[in-house]
Tab-separated table of C-alpha atoms in Angstrom:
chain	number	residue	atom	x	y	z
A	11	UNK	CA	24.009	-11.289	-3.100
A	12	UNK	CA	21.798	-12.463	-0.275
A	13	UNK	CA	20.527	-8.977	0.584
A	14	UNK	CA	19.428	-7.910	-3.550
A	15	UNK	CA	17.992	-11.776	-3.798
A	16	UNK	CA	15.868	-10.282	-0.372
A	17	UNK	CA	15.215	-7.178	-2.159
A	18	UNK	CA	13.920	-8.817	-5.391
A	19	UNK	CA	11.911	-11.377	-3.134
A	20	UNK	CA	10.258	-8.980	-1.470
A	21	UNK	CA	9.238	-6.276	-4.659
A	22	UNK	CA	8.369	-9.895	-6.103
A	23	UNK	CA	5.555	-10.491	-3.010
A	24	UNK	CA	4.404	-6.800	-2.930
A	25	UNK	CA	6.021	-6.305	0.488
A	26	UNK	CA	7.581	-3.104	-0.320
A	27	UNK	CA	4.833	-1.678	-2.996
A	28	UNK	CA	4.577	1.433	-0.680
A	29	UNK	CA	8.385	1.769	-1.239
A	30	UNK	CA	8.891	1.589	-4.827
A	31	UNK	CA	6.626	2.225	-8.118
A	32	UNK	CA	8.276	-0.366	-10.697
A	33	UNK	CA	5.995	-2.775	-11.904
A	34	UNK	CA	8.496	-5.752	-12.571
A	35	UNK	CA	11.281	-7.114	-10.612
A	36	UNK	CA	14.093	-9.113	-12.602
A	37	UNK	CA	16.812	-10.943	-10.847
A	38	UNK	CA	19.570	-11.595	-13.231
A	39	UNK	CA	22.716	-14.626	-12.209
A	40	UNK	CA	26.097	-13.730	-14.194
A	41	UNK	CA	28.815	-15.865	-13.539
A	42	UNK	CA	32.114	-15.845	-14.847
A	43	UNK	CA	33.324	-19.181	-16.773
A	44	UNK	CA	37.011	-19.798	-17.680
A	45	UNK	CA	38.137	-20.976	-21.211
A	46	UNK	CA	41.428	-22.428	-21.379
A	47	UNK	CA	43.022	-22.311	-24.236
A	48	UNK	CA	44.412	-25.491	-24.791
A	49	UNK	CA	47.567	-25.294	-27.316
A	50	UNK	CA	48.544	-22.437	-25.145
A	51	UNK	CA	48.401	-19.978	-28.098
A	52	UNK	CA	46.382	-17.664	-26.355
A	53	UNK	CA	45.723	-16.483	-22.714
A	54	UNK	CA	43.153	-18.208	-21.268
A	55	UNK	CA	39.676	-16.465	-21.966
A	56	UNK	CA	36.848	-15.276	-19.163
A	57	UNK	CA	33.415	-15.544	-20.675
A	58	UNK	CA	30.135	-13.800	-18.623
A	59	UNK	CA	27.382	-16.196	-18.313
A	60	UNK	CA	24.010	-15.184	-17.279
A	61	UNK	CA	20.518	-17.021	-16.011
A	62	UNK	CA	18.185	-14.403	-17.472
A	63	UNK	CA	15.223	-13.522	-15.163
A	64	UNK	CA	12.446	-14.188	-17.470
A	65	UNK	CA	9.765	-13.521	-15.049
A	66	UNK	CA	7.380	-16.131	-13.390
A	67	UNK	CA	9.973	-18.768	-12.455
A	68	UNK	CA	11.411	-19.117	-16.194
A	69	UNK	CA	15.135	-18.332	-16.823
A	70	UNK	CA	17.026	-18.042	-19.820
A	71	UNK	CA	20.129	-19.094	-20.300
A	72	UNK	CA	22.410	-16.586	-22.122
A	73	UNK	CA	26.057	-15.996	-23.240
A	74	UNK	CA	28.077	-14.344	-26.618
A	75	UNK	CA	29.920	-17.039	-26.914
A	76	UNK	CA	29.060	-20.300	-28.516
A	77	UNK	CA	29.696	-23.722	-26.648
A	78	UNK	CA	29.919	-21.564	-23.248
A	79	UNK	CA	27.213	-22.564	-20.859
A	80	UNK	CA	26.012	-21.123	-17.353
A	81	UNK	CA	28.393	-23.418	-14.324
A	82	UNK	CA	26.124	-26.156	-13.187
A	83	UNK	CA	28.704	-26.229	-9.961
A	84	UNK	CA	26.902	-22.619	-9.445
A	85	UNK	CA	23.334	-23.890	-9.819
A	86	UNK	CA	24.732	-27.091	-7.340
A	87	UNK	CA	25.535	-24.392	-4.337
A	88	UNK	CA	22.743	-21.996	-5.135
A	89	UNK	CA	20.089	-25.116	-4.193
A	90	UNK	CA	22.043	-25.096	-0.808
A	91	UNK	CA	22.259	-21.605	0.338
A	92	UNK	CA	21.694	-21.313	4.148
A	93	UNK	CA	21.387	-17.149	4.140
A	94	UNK	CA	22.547	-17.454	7.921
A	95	UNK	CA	26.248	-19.067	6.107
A	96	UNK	CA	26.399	-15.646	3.862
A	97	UNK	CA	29.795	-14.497	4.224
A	98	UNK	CA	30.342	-10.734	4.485
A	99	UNK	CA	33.703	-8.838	4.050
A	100	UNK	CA	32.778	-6.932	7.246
A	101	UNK	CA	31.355	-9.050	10.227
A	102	UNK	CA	28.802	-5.975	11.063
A	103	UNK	CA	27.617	-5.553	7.815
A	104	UNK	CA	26.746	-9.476	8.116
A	105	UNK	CA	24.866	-8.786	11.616
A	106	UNK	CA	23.389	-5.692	9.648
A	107	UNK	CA	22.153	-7.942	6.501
A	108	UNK	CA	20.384	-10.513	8.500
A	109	UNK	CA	18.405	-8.098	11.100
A	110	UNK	CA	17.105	-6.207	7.895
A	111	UNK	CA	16.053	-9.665	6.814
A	112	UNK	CA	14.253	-10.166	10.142
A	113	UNK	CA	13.193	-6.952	11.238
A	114	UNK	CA	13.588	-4.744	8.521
A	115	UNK	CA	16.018	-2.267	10.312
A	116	UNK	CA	19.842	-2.854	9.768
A	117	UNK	CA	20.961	-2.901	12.996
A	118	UNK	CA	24.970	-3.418	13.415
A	119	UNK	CA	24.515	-3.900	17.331
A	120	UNK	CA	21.761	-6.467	17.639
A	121	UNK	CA	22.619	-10.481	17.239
A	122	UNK	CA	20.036	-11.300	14.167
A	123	UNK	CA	17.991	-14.600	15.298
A	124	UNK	CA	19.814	-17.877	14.606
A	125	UNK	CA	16.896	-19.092	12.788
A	126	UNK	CA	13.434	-17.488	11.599
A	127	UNK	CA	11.038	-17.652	8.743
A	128	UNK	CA	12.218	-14.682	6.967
A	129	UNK	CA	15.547	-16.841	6.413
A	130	UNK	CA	13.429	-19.896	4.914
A	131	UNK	CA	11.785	-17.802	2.761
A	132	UNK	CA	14.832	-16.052	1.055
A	133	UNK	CA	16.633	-19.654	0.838
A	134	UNK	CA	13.653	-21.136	-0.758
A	135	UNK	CA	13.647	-18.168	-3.384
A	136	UNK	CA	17.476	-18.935	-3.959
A	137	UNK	CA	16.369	-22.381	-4.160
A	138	UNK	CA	13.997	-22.051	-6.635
A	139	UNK	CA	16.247	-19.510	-9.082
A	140	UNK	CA	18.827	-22.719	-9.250
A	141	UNK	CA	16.183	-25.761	-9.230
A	142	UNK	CA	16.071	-26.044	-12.870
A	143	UNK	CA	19.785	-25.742	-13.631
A	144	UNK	CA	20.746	-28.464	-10.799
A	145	UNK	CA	17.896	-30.438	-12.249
A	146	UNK	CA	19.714	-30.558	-15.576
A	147	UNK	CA	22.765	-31.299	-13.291
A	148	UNK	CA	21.783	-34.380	-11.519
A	149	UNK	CA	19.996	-35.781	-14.317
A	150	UNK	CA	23.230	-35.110	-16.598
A	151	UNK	CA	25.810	-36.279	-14.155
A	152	UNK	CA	24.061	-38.848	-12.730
A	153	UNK	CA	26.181	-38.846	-9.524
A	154	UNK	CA	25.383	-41.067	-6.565
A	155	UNK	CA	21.605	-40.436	-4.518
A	156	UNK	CA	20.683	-38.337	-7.903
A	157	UNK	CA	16.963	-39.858	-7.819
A	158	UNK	CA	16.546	-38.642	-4.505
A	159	UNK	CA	18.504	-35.539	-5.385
A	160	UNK	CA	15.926	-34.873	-7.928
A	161	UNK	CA	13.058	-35.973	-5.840
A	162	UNK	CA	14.028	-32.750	-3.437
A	163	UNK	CA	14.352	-30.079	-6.281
């Protein structure tokens, strides 16, 4: 996930226009949500959710079945993602992942940088994808520090 939000980030800014010839750049969130079904009648039920790229920091929620909305607990992490935490199934392929982010070469070898602006950038575009949903969040839930919560989004 962190290295196609990168990709899309960057076709977004115009940093790889000599690389590719497509004019738009859509970033589309599906997440899985879990229906129980309560009298047990049925086996429980996986519905796809989706936050719909709609282009110039809009997204749309969508899903085929009624009632069934995107997880806010997804929107809640997404404002947190530190793309130096990414978890990879292969350790190299996380070393590999991050010096692409920094250097644009996927080296397996090289330690990435603990910390550079490449990083900041790609959370704040995570950020921003998620700001609205968590917004809806906070201001639904209500939990503790939520006016400050919502001061930060």
């Amino acid at each position: 996930c962190v290295f196609e939000a990168h990709v899309t980030q960057q076709l977004r800014c115009g940093a790889l226009a000599d690389r590719c010839d497509k004019k738009r750049y859509f970033l589309d969130i599906l997440a899985p949500v879990m229906q129980k079904d309560a009298k047990r009648e049925q086996k429980d039920k996986v519905t796809i959710t989706m936050l719909q790229d709609a282009i110039g920091g809009s997204w749309n929620e969508v899903t085929d079945t009624e009632g069934v909305f995107f997880p806010l607990g997804v929107a809640h992490v997404g404002v947190g993602v530190d793309v130096t935490l990414a978890q990879a199934s292969v350790e190299s392929d996380h070393r590999m992942i991050l010096n692409f982010l920094t250097q644009g070469i996927a080296s397996k070898q090289e330690l990435p940088p603990s910390s550079h602006p490449k990083y900041d950038e790609l959370n704040g575009f995570v950020h921003n994808v998620f700001a609205s949903a968590e917004l809806y969040r906070v201001a639904s839930e209500q939990p503790d520090s939520c006016v400050e919560a919502a001061a930060a989004l």
